[in-house]
Structure formats: C-alpha cells, structure tokens
Coordinates of N, CA and C in Angstrom, one line a residue:
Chain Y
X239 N 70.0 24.9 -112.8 CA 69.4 23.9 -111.9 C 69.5 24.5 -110.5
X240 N 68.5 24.2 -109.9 CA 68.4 25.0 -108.2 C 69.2 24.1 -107.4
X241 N 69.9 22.7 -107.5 CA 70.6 21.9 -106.8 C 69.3 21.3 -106.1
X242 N 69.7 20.6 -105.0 CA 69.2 19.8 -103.5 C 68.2 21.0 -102.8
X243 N 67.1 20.3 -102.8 CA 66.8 21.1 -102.2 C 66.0 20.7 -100.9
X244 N 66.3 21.3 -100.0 CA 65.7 20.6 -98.3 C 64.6 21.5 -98.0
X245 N 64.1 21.2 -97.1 CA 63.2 21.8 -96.1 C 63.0 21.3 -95.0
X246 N 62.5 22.0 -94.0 CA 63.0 23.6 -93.8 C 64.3 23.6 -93.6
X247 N 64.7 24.6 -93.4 CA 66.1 25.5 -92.8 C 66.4 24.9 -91.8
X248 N 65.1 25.5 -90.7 CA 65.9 25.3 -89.2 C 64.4 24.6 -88.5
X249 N 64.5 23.7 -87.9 CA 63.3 23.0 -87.5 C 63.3 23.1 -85.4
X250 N 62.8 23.8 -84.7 CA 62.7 23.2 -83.2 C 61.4 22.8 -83.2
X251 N 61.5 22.1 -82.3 CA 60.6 21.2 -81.9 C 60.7 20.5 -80.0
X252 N 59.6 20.3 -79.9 CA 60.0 19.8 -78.0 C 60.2 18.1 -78.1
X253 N 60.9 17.7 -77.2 CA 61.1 16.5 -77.1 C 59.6 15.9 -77.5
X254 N 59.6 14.4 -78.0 CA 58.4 14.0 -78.3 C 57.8 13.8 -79.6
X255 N 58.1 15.2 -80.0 CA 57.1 15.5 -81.3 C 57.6 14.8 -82.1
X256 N 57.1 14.5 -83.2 CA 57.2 14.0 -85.0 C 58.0 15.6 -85.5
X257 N 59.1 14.9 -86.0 CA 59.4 15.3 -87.2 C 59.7 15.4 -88.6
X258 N 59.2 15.6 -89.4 CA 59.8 15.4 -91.2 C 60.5 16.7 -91.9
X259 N 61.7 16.1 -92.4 CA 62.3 16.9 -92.8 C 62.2 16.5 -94.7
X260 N 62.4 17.4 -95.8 CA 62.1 16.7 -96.9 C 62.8 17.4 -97.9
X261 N 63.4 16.5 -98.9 CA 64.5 16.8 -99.7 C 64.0 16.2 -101.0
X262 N 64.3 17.6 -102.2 CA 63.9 17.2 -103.5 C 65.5 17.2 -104.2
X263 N 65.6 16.1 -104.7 CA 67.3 15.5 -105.3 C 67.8 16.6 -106.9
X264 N 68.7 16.6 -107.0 CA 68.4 17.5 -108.5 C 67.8 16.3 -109.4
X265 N 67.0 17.2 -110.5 CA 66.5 16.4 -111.5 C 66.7 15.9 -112.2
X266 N 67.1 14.3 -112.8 CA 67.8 13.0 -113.7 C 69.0 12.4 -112.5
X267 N 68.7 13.2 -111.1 CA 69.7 11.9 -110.8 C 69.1 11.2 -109.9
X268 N 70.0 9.6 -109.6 CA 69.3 8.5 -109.3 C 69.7 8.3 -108.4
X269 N 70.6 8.5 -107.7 CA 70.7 8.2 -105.9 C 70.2 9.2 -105.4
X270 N 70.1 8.7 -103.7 CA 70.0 10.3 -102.9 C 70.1 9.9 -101.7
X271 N 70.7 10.7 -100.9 CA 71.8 10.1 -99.5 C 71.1 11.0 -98.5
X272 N 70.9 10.5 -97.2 CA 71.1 11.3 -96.3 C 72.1 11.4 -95.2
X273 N 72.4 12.4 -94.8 CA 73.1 12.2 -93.6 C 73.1 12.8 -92.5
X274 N 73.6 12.9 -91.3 CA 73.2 13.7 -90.5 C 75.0 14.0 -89.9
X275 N 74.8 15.6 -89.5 CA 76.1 15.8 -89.1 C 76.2 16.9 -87.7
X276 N 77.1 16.2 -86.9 CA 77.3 16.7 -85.5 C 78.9 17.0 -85.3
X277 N 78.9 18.1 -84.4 CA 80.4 18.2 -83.8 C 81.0 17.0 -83.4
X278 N 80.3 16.1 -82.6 CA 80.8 15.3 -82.4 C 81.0 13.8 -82.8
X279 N 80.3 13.4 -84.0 CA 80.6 12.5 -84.6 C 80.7 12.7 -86.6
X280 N 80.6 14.5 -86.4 CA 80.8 14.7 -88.2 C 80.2 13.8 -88.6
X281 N 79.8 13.9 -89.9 CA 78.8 13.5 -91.3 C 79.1 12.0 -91.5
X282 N 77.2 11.6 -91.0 CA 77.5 10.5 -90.7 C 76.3 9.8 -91.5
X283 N 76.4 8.8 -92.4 CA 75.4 8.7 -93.6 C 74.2 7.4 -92.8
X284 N 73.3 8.4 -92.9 CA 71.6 7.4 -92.3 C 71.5 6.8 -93.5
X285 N 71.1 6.5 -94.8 CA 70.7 5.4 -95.4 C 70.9 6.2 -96.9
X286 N 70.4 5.7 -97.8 CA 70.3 5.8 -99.1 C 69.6 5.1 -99.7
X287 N 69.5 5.9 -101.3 CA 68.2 5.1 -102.2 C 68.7 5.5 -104.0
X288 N 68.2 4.5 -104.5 CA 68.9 4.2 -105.7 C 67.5 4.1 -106.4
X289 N 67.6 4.5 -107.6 CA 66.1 4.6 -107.8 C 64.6 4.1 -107.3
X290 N 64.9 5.1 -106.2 CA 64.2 5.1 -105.2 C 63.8 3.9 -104.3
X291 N 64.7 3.3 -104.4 CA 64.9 2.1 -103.4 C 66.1 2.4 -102.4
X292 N 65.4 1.7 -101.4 CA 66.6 1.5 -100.2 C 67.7 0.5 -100.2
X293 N 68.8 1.1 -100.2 CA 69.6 0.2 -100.9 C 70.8 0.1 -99.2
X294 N 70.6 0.8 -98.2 CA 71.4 0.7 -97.2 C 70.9 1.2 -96.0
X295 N 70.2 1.2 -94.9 CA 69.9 1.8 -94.0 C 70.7 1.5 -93.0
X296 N 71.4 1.0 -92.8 CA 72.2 0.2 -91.5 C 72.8 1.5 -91.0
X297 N 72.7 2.9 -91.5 CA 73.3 3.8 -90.2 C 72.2 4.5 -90.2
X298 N 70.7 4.0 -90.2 CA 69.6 4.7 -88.7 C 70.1 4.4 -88.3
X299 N 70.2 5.4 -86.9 CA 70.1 4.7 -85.7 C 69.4 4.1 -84.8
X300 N 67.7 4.7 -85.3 CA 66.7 4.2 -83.9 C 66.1 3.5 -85.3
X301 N 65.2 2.7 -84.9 CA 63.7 2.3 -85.0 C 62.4 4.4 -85.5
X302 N 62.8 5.0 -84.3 CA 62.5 6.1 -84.4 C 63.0 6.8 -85.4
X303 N 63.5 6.6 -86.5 CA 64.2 7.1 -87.2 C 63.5 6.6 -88.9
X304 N 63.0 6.9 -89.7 CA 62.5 6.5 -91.0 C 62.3 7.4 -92.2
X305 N 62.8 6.7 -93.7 CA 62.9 7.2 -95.1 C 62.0 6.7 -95.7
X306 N 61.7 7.6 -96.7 CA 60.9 7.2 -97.2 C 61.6 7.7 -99.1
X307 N 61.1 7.4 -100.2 CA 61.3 7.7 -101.6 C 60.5 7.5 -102.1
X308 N 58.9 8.2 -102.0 CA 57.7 7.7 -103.1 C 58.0 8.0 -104.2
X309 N 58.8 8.8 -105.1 CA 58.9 9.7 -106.6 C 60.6 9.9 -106.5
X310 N 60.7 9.9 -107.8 CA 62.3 10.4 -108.0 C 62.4 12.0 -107.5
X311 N 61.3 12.4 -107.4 CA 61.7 14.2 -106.9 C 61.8 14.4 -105.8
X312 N 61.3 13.4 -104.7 CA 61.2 13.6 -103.6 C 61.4 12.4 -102.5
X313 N 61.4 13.1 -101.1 CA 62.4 11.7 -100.1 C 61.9 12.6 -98.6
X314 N 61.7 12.2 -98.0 CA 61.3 12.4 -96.9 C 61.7 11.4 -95.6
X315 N 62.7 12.0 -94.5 CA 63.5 11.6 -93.5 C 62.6 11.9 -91.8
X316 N 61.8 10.8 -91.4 CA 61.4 11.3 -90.5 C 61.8 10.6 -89.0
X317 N 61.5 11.3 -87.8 CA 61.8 10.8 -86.4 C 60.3 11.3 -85.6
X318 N 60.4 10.2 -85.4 CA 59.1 10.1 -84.1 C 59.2 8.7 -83.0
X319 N 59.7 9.1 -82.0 CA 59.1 10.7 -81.6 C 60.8 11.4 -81.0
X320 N 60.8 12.3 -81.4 CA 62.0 13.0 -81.4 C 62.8 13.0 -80.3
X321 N 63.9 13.4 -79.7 CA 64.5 13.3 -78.8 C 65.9 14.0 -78.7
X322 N 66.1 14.8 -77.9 CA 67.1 16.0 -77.9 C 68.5 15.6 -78.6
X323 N 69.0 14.5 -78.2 CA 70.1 13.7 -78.9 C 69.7 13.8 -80.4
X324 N 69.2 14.3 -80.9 CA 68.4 14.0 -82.3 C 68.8 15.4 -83.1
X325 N 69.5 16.0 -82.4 CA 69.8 17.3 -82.5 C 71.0 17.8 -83.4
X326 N 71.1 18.1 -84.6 CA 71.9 18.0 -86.0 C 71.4 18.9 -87.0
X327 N 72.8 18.7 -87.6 CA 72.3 19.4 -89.0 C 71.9 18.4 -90.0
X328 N 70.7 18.1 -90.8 CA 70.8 16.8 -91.6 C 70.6 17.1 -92.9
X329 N 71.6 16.6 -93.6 CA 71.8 17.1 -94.9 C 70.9 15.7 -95.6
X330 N 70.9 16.2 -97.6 CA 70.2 15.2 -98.3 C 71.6 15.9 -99.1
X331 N 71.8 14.5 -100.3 CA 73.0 14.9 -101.1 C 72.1 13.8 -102.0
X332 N 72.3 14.1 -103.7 CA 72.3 13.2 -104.4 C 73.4 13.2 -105.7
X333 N 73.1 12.2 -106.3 CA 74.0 12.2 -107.6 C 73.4 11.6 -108.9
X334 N 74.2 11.5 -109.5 CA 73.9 11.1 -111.1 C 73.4 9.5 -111.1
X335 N 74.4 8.5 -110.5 CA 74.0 7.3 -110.7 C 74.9 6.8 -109.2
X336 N 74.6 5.5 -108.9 CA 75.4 4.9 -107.8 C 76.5 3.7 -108.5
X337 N 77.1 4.5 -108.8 CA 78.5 3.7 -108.8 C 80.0 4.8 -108.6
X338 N 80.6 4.0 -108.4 CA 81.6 4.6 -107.3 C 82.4 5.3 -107.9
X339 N 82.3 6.4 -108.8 CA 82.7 7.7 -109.2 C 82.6 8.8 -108.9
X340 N 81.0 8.6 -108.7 CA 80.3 9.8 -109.0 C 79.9 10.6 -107.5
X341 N 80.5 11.9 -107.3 CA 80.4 12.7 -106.5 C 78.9 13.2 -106.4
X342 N 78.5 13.5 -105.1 CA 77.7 13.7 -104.3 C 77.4 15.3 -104.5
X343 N 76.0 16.0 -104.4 CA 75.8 16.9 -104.8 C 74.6 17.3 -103.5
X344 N 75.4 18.4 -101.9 CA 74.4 18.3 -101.3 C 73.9 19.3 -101.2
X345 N 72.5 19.6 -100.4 CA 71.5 20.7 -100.0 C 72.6 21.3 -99.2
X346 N 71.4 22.2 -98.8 CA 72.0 23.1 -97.7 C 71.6 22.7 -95.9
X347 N 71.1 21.5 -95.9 CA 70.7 21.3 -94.8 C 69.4 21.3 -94.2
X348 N 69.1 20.9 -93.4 CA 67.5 21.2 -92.0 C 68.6 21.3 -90.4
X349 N 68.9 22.6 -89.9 CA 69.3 22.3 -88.9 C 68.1 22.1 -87.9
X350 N 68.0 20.8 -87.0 CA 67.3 20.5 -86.3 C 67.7 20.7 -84.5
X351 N 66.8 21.0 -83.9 CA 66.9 21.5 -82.5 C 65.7 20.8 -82.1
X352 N 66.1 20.1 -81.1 CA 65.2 19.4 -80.3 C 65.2 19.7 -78.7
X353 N 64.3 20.5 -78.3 CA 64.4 21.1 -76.9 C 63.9 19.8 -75.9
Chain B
X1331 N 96.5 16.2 -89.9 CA 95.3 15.7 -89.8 C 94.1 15.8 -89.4
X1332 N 93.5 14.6 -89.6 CA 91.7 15.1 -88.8 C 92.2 14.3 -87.7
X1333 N 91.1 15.0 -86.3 CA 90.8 14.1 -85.7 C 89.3 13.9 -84.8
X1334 N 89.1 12.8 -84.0 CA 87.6 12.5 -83.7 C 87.6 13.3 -82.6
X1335 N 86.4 13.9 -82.6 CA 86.2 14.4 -81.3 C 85.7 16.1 -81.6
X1336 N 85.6 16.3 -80.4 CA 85.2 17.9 -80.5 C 86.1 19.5 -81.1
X1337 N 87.3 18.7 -81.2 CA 88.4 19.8 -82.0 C 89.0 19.2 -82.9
X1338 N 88.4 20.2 -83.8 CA 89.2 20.0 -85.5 C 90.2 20.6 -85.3
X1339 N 91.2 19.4 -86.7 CA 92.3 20.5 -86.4 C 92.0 22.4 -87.4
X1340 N 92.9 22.6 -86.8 CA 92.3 24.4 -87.7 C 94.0 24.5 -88.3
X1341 N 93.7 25.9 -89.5 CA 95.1 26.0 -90.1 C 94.6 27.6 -90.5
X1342 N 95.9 27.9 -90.3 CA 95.5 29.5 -90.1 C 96.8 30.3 -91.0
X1343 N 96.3 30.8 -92.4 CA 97.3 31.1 -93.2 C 97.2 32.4 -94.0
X1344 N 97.5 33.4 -94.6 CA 97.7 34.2 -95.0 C 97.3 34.6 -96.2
X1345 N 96.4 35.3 -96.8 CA 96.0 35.7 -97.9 C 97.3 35.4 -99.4
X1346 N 97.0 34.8 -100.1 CA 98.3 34.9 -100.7 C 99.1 33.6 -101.0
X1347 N 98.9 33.1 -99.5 CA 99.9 31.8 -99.0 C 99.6 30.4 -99.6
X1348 N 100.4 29.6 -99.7 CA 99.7 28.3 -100.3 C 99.3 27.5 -99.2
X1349 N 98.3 26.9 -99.0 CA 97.7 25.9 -97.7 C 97.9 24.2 -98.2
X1350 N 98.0 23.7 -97.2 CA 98.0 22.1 -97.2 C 97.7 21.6 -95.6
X1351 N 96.1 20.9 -96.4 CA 95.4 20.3 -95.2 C 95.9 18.5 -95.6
X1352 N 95.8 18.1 -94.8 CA 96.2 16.9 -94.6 C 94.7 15.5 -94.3
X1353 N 95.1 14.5 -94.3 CA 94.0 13.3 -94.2 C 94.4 12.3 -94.1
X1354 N 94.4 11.8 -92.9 CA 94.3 9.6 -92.8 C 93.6 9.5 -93.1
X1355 N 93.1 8.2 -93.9 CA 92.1 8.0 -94.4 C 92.3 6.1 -94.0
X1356 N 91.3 5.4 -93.6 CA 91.5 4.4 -92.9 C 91.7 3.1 -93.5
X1357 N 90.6 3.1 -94.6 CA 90.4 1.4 -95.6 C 91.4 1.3 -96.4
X1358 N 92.9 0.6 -96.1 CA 93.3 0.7 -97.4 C 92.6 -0.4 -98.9
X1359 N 91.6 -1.0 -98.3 CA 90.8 -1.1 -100.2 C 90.2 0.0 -100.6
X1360 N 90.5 1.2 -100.0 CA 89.1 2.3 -100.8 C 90.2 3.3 -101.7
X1361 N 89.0 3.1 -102.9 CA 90.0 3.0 -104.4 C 89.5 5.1 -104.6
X1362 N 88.6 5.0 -104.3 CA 88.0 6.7 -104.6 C 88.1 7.1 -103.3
X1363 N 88.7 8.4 -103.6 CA 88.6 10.0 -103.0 C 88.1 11.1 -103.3
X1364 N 87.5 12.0 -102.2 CA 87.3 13.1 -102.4 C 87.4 14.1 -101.4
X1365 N 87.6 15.5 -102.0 CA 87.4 16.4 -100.5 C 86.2 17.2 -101.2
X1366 N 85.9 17.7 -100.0 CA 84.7 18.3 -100.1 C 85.0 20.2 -98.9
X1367 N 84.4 20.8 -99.5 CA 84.9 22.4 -98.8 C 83.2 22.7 -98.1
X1368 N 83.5 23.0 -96.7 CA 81.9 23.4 -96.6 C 81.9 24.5 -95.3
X1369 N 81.1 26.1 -96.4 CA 81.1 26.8 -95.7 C 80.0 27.0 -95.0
X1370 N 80.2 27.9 -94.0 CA 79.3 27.9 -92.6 C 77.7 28.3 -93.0
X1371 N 77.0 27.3 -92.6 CA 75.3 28.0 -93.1 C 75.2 27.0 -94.0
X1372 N 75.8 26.1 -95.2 CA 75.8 25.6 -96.3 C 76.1 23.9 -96.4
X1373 N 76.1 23.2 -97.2 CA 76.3 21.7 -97.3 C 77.2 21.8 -98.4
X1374 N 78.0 20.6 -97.7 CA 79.5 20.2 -98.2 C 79.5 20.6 -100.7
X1375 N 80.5 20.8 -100.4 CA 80.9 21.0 -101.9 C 82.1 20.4 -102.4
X1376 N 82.1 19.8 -103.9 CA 83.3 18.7 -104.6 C 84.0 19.9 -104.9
X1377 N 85.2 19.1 -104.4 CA 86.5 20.5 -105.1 C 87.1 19.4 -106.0
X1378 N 87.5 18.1 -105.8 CA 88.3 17.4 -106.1 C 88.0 16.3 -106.3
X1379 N 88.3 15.4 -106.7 CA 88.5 13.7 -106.6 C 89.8 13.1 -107.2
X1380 N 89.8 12.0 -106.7 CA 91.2 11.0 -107.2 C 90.8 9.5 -106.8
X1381 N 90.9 8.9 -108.1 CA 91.2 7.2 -107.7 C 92.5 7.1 -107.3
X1382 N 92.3 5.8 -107.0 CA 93.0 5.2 -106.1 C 94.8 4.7 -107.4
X1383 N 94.3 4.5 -108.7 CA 95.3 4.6 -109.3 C 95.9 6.0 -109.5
X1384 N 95.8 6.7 -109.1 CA 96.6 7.7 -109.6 C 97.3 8.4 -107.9
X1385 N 98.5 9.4 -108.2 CA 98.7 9.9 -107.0 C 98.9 11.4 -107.2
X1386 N 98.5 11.4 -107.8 CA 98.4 13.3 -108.1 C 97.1 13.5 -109.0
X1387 N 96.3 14.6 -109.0 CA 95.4 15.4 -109.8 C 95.5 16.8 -109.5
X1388 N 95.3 17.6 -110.5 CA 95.2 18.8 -110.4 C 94.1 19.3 -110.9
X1389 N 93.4 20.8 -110.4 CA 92.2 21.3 -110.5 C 92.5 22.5 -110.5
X1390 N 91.8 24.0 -110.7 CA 92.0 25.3 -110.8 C 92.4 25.5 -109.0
X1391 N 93.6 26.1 -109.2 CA 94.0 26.1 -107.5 C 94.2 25.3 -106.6
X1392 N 93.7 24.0 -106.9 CA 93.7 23.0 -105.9 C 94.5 21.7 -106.7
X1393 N 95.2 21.1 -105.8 CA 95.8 19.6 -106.1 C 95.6 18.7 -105.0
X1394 N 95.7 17.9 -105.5 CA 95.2 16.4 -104.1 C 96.5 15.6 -104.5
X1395 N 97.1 14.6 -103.5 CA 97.9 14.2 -103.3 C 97.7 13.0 -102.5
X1396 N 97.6 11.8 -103.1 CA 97.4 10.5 -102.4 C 98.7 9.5 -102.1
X1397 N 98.4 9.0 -100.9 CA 99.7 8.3 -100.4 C 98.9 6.7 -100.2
X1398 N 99.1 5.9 -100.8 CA 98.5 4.8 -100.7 C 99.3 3.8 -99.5
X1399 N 100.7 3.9 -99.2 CA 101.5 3.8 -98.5 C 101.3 3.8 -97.3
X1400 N 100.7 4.8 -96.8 CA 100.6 5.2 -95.9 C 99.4 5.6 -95.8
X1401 N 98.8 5.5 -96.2 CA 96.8 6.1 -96.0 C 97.3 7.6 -96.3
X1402 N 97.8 8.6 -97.1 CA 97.2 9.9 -96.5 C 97.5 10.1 -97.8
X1403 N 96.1 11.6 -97.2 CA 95.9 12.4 -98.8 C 95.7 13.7 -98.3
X1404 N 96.1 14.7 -99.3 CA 96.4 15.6 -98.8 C 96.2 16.7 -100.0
X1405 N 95.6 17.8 -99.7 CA 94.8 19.3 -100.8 C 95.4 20.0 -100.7
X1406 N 96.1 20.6 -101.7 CA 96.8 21.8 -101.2 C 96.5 22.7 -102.5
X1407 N 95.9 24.0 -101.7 CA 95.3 24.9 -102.4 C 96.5 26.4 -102.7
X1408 N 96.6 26.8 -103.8 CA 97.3 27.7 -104.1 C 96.8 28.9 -103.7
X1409 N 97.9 30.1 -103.3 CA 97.3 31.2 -103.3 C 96.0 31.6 -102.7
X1410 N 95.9 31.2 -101.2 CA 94.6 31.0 -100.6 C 93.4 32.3 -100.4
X1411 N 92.7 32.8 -100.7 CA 92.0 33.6 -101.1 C 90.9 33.3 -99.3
X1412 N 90.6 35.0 -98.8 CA 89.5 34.9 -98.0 C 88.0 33.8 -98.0
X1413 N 87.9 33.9 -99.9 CA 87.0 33.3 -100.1 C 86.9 31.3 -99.8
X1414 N 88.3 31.0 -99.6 CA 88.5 29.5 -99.3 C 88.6 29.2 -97.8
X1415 N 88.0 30.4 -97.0 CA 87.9 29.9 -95.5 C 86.7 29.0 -95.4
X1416 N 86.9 27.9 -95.0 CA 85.7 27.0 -94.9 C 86.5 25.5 -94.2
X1417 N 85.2 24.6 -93.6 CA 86.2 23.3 -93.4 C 86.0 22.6 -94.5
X1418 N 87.4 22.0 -94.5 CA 87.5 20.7 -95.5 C 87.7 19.5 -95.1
X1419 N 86.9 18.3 -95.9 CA 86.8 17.8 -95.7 C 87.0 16.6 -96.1
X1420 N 87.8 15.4 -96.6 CA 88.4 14.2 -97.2 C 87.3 13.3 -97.2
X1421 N 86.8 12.3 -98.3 CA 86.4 11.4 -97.8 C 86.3 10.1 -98.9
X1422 N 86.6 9.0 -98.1 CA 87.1 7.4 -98.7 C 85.6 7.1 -99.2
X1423 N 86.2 6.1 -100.3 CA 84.7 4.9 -100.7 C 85.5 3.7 -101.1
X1424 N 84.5 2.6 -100.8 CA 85.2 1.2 -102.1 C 84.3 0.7 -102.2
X1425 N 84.9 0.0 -103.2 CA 83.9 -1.0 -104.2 C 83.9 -2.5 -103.7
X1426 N 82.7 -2.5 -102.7 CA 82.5 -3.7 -102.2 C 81.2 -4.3 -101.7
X1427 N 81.0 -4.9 -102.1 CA 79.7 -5.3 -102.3 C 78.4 -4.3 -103.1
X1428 N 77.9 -4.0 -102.3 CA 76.5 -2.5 -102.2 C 77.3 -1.3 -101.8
X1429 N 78.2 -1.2 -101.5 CA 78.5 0.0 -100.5 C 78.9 1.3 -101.8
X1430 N 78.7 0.9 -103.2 CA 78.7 1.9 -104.4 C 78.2 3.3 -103.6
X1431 N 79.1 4.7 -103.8 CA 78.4 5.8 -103.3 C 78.2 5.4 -101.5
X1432 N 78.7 5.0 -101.0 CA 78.7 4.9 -99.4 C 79.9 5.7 -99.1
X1433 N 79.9 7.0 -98.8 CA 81.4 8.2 -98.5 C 81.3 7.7 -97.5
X1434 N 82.7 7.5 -96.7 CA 82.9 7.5 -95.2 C 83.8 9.2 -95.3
X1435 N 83.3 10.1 -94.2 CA 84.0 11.4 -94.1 C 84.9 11.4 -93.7
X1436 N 85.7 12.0 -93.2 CA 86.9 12.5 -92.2 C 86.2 13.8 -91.6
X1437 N 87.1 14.0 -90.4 CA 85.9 15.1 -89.3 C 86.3 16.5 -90.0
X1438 N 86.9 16.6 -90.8 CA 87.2 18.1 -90.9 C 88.9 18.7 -90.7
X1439 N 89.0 19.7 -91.4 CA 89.8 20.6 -90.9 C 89.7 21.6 -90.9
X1440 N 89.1 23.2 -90.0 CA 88.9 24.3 -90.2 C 90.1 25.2 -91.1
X1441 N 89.9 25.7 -91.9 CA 90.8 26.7 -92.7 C 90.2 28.5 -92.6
X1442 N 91.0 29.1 -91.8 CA 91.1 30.3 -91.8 C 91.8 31.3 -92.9
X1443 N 91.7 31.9 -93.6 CA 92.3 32.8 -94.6 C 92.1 34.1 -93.5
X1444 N 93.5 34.7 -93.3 CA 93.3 36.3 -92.9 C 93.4 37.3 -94.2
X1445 N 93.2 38.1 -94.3 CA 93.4 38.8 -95.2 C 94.8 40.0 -95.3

C-alpha cells in the first residue's frame, strides 16, 4: 500500500489566492483527519470525516477555511482567500474506523507558504 | 517534558544509550495513548499505544510507561540508534461523546542520536 497520500509537497502562493491541497486516505479506511502543524502551536486537528461525513469541524479556524469528502478516496482542504498566517505544514492522516483505538496513519504533508 | 511555545524540549544522547522522553498529558478521562516519531520532511509515525488500563507496554525497542496519577507518560527507547533521531511526540484521546479518533498532541520533544 502507498499510505496517505497528499498533494503537493510544497505549495507558495501570494496572499489572496485560493488554495487546495488534496489527500487520497489509504484504501478500506473510513476516517480521515486533517491537521495543520506549526512551531508555534504543533499539530493542531482542522476537522474530520467518517465515512465521508463531517463529523467535527470545530478546529477550522476561519470561515476561509473548507473540507470537502466527495469519495472514500479522496478529500480536499481548501483556503480562500489565503493569508500569510495560513502558513503550515498540513498534514491528512486516516485510519481503519473511528473508534478510539485505532491509530492514525499520516501523509507526508503540503508544506504551505503564503507570501 | 513538552512544552508550549517555540522551544521544544531536545535530548541529546549517545549511540548505544537508552533514551526517555517524557509527557504531561492533560485530560485525566483520556483512556488512549500514543506516541508518534516524526522525522524531518515526513508525517508523524505509530511507534506505540497504551490504554488507559494498563501501565506498561512493550514494543521492539521501545516501552511506554503511563502514570495515571499524575498525568505522565513516558517512551523509552533502547539502545538508541542514529536512525531514531526524530521528534516525538505523545498524544491523549477519550471517549466522549463524538470526539472517537480526536488525538490532542503534545508539542514534541526533539531527540538527537550522536553517533
């Protein structure tokens, strides 16, 4: 199995712009988490989805900030219109099922730079 | 320990040597643990887990040590090898309400291996 897999790597972009970042979960599992992680506040979970439902968003933080889950293979985290503070590494992690055992399995990231 | 803010703590140990990173961990209802190892360029990785009933587990090289008492948990890896320089990272869950699979992290502790 290829794991998590994100896209892109490394994203800059100028203040303003739209951005999507997009994460395929490994295959048969049914959560998938995002989070976003900074020096200064470490890995900090934006929302989640359970067979492909949103089951917690309460750490977006903007309005500017939106998930999406059309398909179990795929998930898409987007910010518009972006803004330097926006600036992170944002990981996607998923797992097998959501209940409270089961460890987390994440990508390698989108580091994001927002000039 | 970990702590908030822009300096993790770091541990700087010897090829060879046995390491123990340390963790407060905050909710005492959160029944699951885990640490997670994440090296630089990459997204977090399971080394370990422990419920909340038990206070010891062991793993190839690694043991976790839970203090319910006192909030702390603590990894200590044997014979620390170059290849286990990475930060580690602790992190709580509980079973409450929706919050199934909702990790809260700890900020890290850098681990250096010299050779």
């Amino acid at each position: 199995d290829a794991g998590v897999i994100q896209s892109p790597r490394h994203e800059v972009t100028e203040m303003g712009q739209e951005v999507t970042l997009r994460c395929k979960p490994i295959s048969g599992h049914n959560s998938l988490f995002w989070y976003r992680q900074t020096m200064m506040r470490g890995l900090e979970l934006l929302i989640y989805f359970n067979n492909n439902v949103p089951i917690d968003d309460s750490g977006m933080p903007e309005d500017r900030f939106s998930a999406k889950m059309p398909n179990a293979s795929f998930s898409t985290l987007k910010i518009q219109p972006s803004e330097p503070r926006d600036s992170a590494v944002y990981f996607c992690a998923s797992s097998p099922d959501l209940s409270l055992n089961e460890k987390l399995f994440f990508g390698s990231g989108t580091q994001l730079s927002v000039l | 320990g970990e702590s908030v803010g822009l300096h993790l703590p770091t541990l700087s140990v010897q090829e060879g040597d046995n390491s123990i990173i340390n963790c407060a961990y905050s909710n005492s209802a959160s029944d699951y643990f885990i640490w997670y190892k994440q090296e630089s360029g990459k997204g977090p990785q399971f080394i370990i887990d422990i419920r909340s009933n038990m206070d010891k587990r062991q793993g190839q090289r690694v043991t976790v040590l839970l203090n319910k008492t006192v909030k702390h948990l603590s990894l200590q890896i044997a014979a620390t090898q170059p290849g286990d320089s990475a930060v580690y990272f602790c992190a709580e869950n509980f079973a409450g309400g929706t919050s199934y699979g909702k990790l809260t992290f700890g900020q890290g502790t850098i681990l250096t291996v010299h050779p």
